[in-house]
XYZ file of C-alpha atoms in Angstrom:
586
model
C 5.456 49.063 -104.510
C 6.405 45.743 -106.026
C 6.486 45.196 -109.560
C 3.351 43.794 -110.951
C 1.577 44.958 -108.002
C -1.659 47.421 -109.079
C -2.314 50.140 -107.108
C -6.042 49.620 -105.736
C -7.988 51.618 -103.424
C -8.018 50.002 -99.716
C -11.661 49.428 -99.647
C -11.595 47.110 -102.756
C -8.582 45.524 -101.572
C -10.034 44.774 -98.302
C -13.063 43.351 -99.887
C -11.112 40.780 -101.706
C -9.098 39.884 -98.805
C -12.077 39.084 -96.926
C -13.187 36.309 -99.655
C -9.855 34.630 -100.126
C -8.410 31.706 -98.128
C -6.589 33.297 -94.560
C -3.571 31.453 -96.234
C -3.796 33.104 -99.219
C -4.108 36.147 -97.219
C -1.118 35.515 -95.308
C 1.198 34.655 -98.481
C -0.209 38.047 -100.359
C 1.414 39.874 -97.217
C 4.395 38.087 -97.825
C 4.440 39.748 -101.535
C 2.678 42.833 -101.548
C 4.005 46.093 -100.293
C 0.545 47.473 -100.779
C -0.568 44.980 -98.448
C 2.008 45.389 -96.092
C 1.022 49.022 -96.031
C -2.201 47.999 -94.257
C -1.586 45.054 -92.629
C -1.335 46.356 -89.669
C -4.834 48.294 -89.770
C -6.435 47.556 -86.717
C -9.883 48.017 -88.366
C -9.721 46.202 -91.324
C -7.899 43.272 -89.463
C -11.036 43.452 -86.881
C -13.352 43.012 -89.924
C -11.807 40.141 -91.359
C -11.554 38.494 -88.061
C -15.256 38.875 -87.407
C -16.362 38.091 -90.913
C -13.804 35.232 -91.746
C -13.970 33.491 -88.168
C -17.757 34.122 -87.751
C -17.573 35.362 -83.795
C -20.129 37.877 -82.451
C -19.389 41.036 -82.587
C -20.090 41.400 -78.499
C -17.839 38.837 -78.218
C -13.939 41.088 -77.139
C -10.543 40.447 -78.511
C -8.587 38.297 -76.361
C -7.154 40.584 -73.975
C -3.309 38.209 -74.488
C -3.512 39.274 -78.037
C -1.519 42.422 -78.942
C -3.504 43.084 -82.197
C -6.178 41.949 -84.527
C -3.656 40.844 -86.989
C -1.963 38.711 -84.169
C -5.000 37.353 -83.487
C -5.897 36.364 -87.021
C -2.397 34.893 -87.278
C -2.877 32.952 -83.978
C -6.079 31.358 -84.733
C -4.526 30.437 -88.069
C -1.064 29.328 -87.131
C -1.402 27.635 -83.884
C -3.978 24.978 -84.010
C -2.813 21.282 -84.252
C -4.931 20.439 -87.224
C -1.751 18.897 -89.607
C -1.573 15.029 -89.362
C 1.977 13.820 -89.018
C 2.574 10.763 -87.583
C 0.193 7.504 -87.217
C 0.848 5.074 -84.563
C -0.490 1.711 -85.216
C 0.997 -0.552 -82.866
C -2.356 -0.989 -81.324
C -4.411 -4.283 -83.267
C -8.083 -3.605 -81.460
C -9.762 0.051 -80.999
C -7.642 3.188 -79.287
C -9.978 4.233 -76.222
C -8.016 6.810 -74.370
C -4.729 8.625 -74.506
C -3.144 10.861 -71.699
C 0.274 12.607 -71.308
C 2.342 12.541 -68.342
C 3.102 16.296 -66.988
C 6.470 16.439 -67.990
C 5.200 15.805 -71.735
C 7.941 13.972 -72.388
C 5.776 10.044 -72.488
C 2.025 9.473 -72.834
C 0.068 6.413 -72.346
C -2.318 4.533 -74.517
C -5.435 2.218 -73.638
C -7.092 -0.318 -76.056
C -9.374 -2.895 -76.251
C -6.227 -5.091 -77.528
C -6.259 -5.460 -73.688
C -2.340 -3.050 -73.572
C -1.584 0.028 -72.039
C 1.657 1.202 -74.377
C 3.839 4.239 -73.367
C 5.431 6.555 -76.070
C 8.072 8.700 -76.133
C 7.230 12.032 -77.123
C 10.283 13.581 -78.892
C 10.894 14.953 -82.550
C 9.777 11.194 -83.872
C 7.113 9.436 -81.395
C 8.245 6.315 -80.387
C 6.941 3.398 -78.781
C 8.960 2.816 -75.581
C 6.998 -0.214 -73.391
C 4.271 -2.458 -73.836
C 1.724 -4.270 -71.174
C -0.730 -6.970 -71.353
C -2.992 -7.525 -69.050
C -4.857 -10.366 -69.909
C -2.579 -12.563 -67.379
C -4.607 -10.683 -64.683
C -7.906 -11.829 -66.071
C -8.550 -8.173 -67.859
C -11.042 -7.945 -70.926
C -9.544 -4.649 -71.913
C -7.494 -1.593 -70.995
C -9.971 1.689 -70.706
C -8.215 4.869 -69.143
C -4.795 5.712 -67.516
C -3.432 8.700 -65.097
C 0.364 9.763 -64.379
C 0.582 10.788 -60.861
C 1.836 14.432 -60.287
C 5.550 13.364 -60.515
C 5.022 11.054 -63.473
C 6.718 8.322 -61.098
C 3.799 5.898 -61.102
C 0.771 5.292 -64.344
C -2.873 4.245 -63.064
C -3.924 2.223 -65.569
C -7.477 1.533 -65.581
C -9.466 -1.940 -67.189
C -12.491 -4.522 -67.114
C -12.037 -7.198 -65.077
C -13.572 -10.503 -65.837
C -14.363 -12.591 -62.753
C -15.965 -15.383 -61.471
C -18.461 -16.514 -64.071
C -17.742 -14.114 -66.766
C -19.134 -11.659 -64.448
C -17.084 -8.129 -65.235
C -16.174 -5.257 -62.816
C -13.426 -3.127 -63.190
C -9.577 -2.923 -61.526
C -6.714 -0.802 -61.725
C -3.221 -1.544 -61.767
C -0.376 0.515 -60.899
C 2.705 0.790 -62.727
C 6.188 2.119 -62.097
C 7.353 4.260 -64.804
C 11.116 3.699 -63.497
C 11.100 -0.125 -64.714
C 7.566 -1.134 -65.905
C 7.105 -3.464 -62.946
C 3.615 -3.807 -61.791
C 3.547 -2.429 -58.214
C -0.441 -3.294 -56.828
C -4.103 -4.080 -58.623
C -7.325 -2.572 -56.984
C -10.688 -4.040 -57.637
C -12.863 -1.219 -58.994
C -16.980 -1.506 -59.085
C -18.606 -0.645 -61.624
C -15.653 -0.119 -64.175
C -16.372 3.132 -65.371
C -15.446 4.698 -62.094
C -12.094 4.873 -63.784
C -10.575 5.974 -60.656
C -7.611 8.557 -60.346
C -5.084 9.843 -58.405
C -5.558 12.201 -55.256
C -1.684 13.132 -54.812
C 1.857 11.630 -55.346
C 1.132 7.905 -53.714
C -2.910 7.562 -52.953
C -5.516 6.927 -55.804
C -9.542 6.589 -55.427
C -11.311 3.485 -56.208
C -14.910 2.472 -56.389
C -17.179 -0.096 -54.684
C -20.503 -1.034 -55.393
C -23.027 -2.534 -52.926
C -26.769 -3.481 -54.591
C -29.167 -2.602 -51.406
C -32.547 -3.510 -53.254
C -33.684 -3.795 -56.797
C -32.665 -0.400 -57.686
C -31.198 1.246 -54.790
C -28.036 0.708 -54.449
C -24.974 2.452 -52.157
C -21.251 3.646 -53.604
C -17.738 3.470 -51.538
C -14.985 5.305 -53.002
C -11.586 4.254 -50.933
C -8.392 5.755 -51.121
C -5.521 2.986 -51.591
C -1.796 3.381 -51.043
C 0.130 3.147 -54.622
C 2.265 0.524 -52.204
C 0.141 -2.312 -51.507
C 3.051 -4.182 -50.376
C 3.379 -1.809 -47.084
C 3.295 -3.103 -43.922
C 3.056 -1.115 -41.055
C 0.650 -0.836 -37.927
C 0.866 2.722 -38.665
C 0.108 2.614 -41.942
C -3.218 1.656 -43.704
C -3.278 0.679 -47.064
C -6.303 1.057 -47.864
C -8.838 3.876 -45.731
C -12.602 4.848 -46.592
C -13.247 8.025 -48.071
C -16.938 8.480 -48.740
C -20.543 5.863 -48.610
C -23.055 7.338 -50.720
C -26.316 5.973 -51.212
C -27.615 5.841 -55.147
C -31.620 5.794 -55.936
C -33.149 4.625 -58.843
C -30.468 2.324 -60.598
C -27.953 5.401 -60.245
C -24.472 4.728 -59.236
C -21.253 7.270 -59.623
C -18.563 6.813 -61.992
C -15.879 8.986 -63.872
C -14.665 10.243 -60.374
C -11.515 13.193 -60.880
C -9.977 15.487 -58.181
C -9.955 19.184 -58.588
C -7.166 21.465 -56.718
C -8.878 24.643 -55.270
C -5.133 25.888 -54.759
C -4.930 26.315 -58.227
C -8.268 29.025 -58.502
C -6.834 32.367 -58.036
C -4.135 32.222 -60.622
C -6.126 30.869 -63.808
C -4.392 30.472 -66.864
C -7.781 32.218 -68.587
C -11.499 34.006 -67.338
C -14.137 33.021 -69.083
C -16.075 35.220 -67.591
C -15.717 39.118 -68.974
C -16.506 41.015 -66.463
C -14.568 39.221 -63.938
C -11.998 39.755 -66.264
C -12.040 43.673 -66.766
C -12.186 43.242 -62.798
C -9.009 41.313 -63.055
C -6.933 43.179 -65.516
C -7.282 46.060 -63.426
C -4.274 44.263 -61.101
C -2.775 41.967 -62.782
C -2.636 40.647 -66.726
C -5.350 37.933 -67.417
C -6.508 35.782 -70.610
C -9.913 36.484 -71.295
C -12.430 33.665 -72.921
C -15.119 36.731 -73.400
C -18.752 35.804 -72.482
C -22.473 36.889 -73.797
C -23.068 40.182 -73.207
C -26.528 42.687 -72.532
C -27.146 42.873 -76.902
C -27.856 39.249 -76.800
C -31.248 39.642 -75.146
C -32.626 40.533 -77.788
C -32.070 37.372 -79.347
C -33.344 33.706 -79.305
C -33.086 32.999 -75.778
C -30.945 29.078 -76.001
C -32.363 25.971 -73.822
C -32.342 26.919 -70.161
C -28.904 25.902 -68.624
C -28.642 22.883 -66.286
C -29.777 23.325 -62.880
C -27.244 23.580 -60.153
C -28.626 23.579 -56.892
C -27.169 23.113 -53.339
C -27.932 20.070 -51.083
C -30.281 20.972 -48.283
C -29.086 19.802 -44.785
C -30.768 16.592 -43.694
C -33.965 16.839 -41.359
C -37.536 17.028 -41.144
C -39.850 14.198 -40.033
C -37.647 11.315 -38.395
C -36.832 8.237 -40.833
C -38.437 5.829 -38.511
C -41.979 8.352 -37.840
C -41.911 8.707 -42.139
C -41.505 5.038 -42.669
C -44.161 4.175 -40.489
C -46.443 6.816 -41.423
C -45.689 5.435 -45.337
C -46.584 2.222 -44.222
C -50.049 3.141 -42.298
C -50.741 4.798 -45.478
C -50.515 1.998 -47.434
C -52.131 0.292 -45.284
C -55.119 2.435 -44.469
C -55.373 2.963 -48.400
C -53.836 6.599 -47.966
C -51.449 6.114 -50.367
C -52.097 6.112 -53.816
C -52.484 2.237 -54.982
C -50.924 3.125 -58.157
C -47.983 3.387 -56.670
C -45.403 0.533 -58.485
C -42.997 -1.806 -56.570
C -39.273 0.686 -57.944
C -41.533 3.551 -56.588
C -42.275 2.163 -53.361
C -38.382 1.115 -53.065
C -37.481 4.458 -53.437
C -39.753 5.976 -51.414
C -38.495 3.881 -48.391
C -34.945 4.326 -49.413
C -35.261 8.212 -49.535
C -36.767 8.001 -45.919
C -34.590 5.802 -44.800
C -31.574 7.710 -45.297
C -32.790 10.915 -44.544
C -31.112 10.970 -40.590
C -28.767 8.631 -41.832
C -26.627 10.568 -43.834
C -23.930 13.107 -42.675
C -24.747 16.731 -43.377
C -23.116 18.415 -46.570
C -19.992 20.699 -45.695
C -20.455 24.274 -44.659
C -19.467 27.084 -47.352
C -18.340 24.678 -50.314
C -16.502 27.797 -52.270
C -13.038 28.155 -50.985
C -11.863 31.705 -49.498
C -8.217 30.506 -48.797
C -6.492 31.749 -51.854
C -4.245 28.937 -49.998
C -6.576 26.266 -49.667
C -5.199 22.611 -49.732
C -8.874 21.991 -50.202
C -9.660 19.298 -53.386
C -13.209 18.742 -54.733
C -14.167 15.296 -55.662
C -16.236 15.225 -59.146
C -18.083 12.814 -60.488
C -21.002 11.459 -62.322
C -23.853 10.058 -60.866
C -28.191 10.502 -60.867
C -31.343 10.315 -59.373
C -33.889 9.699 -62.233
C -32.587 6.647 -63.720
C -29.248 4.602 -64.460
C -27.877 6.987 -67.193
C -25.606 9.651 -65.895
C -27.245 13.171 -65.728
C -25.748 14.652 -62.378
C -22.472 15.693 -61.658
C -21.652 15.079 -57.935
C -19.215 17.446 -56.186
C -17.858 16.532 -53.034
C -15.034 18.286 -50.598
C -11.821 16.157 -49.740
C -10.840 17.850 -46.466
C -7.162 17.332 -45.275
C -7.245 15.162 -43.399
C -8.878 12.312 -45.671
C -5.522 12.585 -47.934
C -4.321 10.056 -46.670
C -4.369 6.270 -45.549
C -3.598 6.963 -42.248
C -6.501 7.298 -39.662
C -9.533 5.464 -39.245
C -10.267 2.568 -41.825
C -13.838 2.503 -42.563
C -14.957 5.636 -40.929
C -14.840 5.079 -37.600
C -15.210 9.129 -36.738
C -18.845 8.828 -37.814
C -21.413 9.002 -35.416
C -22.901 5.370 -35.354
C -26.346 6.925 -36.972
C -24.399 8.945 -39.807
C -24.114 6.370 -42.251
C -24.158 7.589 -45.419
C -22.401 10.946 -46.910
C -24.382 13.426 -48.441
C -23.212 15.406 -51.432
C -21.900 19.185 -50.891
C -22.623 19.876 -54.378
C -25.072 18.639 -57.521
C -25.003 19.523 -60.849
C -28.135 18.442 -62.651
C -26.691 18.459 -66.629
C -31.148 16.857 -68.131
C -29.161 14.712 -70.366
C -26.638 11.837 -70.579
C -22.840 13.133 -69.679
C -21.035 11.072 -71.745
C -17.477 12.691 -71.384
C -15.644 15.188 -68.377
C -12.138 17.095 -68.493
C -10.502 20.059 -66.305
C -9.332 22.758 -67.335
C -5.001 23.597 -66.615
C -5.362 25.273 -64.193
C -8.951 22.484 -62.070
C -11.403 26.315 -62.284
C -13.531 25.484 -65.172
C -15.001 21.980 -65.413
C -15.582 21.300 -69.489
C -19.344 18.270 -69.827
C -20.174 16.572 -72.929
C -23.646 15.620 -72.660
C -26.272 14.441 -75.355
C -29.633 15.940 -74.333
C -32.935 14.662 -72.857
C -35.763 16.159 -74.713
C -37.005 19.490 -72.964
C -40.352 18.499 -71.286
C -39.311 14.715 -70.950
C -40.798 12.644 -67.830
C -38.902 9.783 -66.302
C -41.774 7.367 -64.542
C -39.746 4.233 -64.899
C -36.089 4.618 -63.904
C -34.745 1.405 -66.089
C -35.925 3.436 -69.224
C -34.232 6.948 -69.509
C -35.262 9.430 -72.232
C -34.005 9.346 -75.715
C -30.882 11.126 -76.047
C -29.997 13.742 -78.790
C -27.217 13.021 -81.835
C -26.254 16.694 -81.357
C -23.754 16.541 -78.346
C -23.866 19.485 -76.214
C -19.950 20.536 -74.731
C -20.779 22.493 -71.632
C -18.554 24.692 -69.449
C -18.606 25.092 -64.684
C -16.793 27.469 -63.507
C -15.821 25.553 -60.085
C -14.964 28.621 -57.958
C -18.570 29.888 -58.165
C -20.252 26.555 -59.184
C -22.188 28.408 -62.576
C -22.466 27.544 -65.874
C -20.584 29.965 -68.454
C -20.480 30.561 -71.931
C -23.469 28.554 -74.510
C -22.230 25.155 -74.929
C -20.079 24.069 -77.248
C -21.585 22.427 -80.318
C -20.386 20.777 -83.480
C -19.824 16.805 -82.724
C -22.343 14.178 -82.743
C -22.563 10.680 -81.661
C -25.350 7.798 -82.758
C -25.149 5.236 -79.997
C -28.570 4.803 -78.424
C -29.060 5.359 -74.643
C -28.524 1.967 -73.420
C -25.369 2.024 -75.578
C -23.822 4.622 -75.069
C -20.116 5.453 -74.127
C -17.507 7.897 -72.733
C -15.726 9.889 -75.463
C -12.891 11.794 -73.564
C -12.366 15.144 -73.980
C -9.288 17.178 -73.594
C -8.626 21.280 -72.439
C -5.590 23.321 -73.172
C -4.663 27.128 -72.367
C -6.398 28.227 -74.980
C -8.100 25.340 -76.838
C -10.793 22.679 -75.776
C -10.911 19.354 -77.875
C -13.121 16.030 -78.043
C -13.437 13.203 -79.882
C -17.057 11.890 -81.480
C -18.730 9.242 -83.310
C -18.833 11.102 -86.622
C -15.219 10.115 -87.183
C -13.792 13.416 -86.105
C -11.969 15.236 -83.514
C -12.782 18.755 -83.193
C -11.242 21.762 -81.523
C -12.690 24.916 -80.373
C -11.322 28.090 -79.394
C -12.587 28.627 -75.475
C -12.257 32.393 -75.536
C -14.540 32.657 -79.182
C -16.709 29.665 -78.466
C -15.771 28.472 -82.299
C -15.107 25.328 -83.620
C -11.513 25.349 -85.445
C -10.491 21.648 -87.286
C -12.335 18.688 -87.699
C -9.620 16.226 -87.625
C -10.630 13.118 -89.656
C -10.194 9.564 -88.977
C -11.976 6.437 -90.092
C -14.307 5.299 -87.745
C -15.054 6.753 -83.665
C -12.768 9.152 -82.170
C -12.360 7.549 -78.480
C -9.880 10.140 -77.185
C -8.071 12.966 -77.209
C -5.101 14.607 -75.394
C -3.046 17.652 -75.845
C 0.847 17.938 -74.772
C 0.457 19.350 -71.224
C 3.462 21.804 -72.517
C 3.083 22.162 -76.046
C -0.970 22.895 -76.728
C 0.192 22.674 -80.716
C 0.239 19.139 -80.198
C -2.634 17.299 -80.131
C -3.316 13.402 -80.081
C -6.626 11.795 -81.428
C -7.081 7.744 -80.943
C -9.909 5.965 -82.535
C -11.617 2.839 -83.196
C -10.009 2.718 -86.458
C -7.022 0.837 -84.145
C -4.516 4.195 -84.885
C -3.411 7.173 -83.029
C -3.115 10.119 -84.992
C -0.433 13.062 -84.316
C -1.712 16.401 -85.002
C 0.993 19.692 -84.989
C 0.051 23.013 -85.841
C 1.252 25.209 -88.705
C 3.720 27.094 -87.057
C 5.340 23.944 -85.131
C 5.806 22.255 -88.357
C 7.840 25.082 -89.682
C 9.774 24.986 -86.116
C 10.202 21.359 -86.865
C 11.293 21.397 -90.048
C 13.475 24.282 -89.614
C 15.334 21.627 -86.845
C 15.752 19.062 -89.612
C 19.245 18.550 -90.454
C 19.401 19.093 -94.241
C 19.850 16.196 -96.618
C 22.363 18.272 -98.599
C 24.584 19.054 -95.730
C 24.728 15.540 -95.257
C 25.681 14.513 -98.517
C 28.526 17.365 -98.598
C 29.846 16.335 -95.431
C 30.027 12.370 -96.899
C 31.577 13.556 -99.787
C 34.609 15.645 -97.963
C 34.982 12.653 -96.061
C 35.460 10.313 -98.936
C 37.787 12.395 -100.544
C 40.102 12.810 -97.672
């Protein structure tokens, strides 16, 4: 025993553990050889976990963990809560960060109207700047490296013809930082992104009536400047029609390729059924005890699209209007209703039937789902659309605007809806495109929408929910902790960002926050003064974590045990000195 050490009986000693700082904990191990005696005690290190980390007791160890104690340590140790480094080349508000896949640059948008790209090594460094107000652009909102980090989509708002603004994105070589093409995007927050090495998706807009409206998502060629009778540059993807002031935005591509080796389950049992084979991380999930308690708001409604049919568009729309006439039909019924009611019949043998068995078998399966945001209730985003890119519609080449449709299928229908009864206000992926991570800011429960140009009030509390995209069901309770203010008609996109083993999101309470995704706990608040627009963790490194705010910076965040790492790599000052000295003298 070390000197000055007491000898104290385990339970006591445990119960003071359990009330001290886990850092204090840790350095008492460093000093104690009657600590070190039970340091390794599975049960007591189970009980501090619990108690210290506040997780249910249903909820497992993580089955990549080796022990309680390693656990402890991990949760401890490895989150990217220490500041150390503040980039503020940026002179206007930070709005979204992302790192290439090599880790090795990351990208910057701001309302400064630049896209900047840093160099990620021991120092971060700014390496290139952009401005695109020559092009006309009010501000930079959103960038993508393609899957060989050759080429950055850089996403903005456009200003056009009498200050009326729509979005475009620009695409830049990351060899030279020459501008290689610009694609008009409509509305802005599409975003757009890339579908492989060389084609993105880009949105159109097309206003039908007052408040029906239809979408066109193209895929373009990287290469604008291509010319060749074989080659199109530009090729149609999908026409959807929108309903009540709807439209879709935020699109991203999932790879179903990707499904059947996930980095972790969230799901438990699937995971017992897993480990059986192979080795899995587990993210744990509610269990039979928790019946028994408070049963949480019912989870969003995902529902499969019915194949078109029924009574014949032109037979309804007649009918609808011998109703009216005749008095049938309710007179109450308002001029956006009666729009929508002759849109909805109008399309309904009109529209291409969703795709046979969305869930993928192939454990090979080029297959890619197309996600985005869209509605049917009003203008604010509360639906996540899911939509099957077969193939053949990777790439340019083929028919231009759809030619293969039958001359009476002229709108797509969804595969897939995912109905969130709130505003989404943020999307991410998870590694390895199976679980599909929502922030959302709630409708109230029992709300009615009768006028589709006034949604419901939204809640401050924002609500981080979790898809698992292989069987197209909500898992885990949502994710709580962040809040935002911004009214409906305000409101904006906070990105959020997933990691192996850590999910993380900005908010408008001046924070970033991280959660664990196999404990469902919130870890660090990381502090900032004013929004947190952004964040993005090193695609390689998950102990690195960047936040960017309105507050103009970009904060670096490293974990505990990284800094040490770092640190550790640090030549010495002294060494330096010595070596100066034996070179003077000689």
């Amino acid at each position: 025993m070390d000197a000055g050490c007491p000898r104290l009986p385990d339970t006591v000693l445990f119960e003071i553990f359990l009330y001290l700082d886990h850092a204090d904990v840790l350095s008492v191990g460093l000093v104690c050889q009657q600590w070190r005696a039970v340091a390794r005690d599975e049960f007591l290190w189970k009980e501090l976990f619990y108690r210290y980390y506040r997780v249910s007791r249903d909820v497992p160890r993580h089955p990549g963990a080796v022990s309680w104690y390693d656990e402890f340590q991990r949760l401890y140790d490895t989150i990217p809560c220490v500041e150390v480094q503040a980039l503020k080349e940026h002179n206007d508000q930070v709005l979204h960060l992302s790192f290439s896949h090599s880790g090795c640059l990351f990208a910057s948008c701001s309302k400064d109207c630049t896209v900047k790209i840093w160099s990620n090594e021991l120092d971060i460094s700014l390496q290139h700047s952009s401005n695109m107000r020559p092009y006309n652009w009010s501000y930079t909102q959103f960038s993508q490296f393609n899957s060989d980090d050759s080429l950055l989509l850089v996403s903005g708002v456009f200003v056009g013809p009498h200050n009326s603004s729509s979005g475009e994105i620009a695409v830049i070589s990351m060899e030279n930082f020459t501008l290689l093409s610009r694609v008009r995007n409509k509305p802005y927050d599409v975003f757009g992104c890339w579908l492989n090495e060389t084609n993105l998706i880009s949105g159109n807009l097309h206003r039908i009536g007052r408040i029906t409206s239809c979408s066109v998502l193209w895929l373009n060629n990287a290469f604008q400047g291509i010319e060749s009778e074989n080659v199109n540059v530009v090729k149609r993807l999908f026409k959807i029609q929108n309903l009540n002031a709807s439209t879709i935005r935020t699109v991203m591509v999932a790879d179903c390729s990707r499904y059947d080796s996930p980095d972790l389950l969230l799901d438990y049992e699937e995971q017992l059924a897993a480990s059986s084979t192979c080795p899995v991380f587990d993210l744990g999930s509610d269990s039979e005890e928790e019946g028994a308690k408070p049963k949480p708001p019912p989870e969003p409604a995902v529902q499969e699209l019915p194949d078109a049919g029924g009574v014949p568009a032109e037979h309804g729309l007649q009918q609808l209007f011998d109703g009216i006439m005749e008095g049938h039909v309710r007179p109450a019924m308002t001029e956006t209703e009666l729009e929508t009611k002759v849109a909805e019949l109008f399309v309904r043998n009109r529209t291409k039937p969703p795709e046979p068995n969305l869930l993928p078998t192939d454990s090979n399966s080029k297959t890619k789902y197309l996600i985005f945001t869209t509605g049917c209730l009003t203008y604010s985003p509360h639906q996540i659309g899911i939509k099957r890119i077969l193939p053949h519609q990777m790439t340019t080449a083929g028919p231009v605007l759809g030619e293969e449709r039958r001359s009476d299928e002229f709108f797509d229908s969804l595969d897939h809806v995912i109905d969130i009864h709130g505003h989404i206000i943020g999307m991410g992926l998870s590694p390895d495109h199976r679980y599909l991570y929502v922030n959302s800011r709630a409708w109230p429960r029992d709300c009615v929408i009768s006028d589709p140009m006034q949604p419901p009030p939204i809640a401050e509390e924002i609500d981080l929910h979790v898809f698992d995209l292989k069987t197209m069901k909500e898992v885990k309770r949502a994710l709580r902790a962040h809040r935002a203010y911004t009214p409906n008609e305000e409101c904006f996109f906070i990105f959020l960002d997933v990691s192996r083993d850590f999910v993380a999101s900005g908010a408008e309470d001046r924070h970033g926050y991280i959660w664990d995704r196999h404990y469902n706990i919130c870890l660090a608040k990381l502090q900032h003064d004013n929004v947190v627009n952004s964040v993005a963790f090193s695609p390689v490194e998950q102990e690195l974590l960047l936040t960017a705010s309105d507050d103009t910076t970009i904060k670096v965040w490293r974990s505990p045990r990284a800094m040490r790492i770092r640190q550790a790599r640090r030549p010495r000052p002294r060494k330096l000195l010595f070596s100066w000295l034996l070179n003077q003298k000689s």
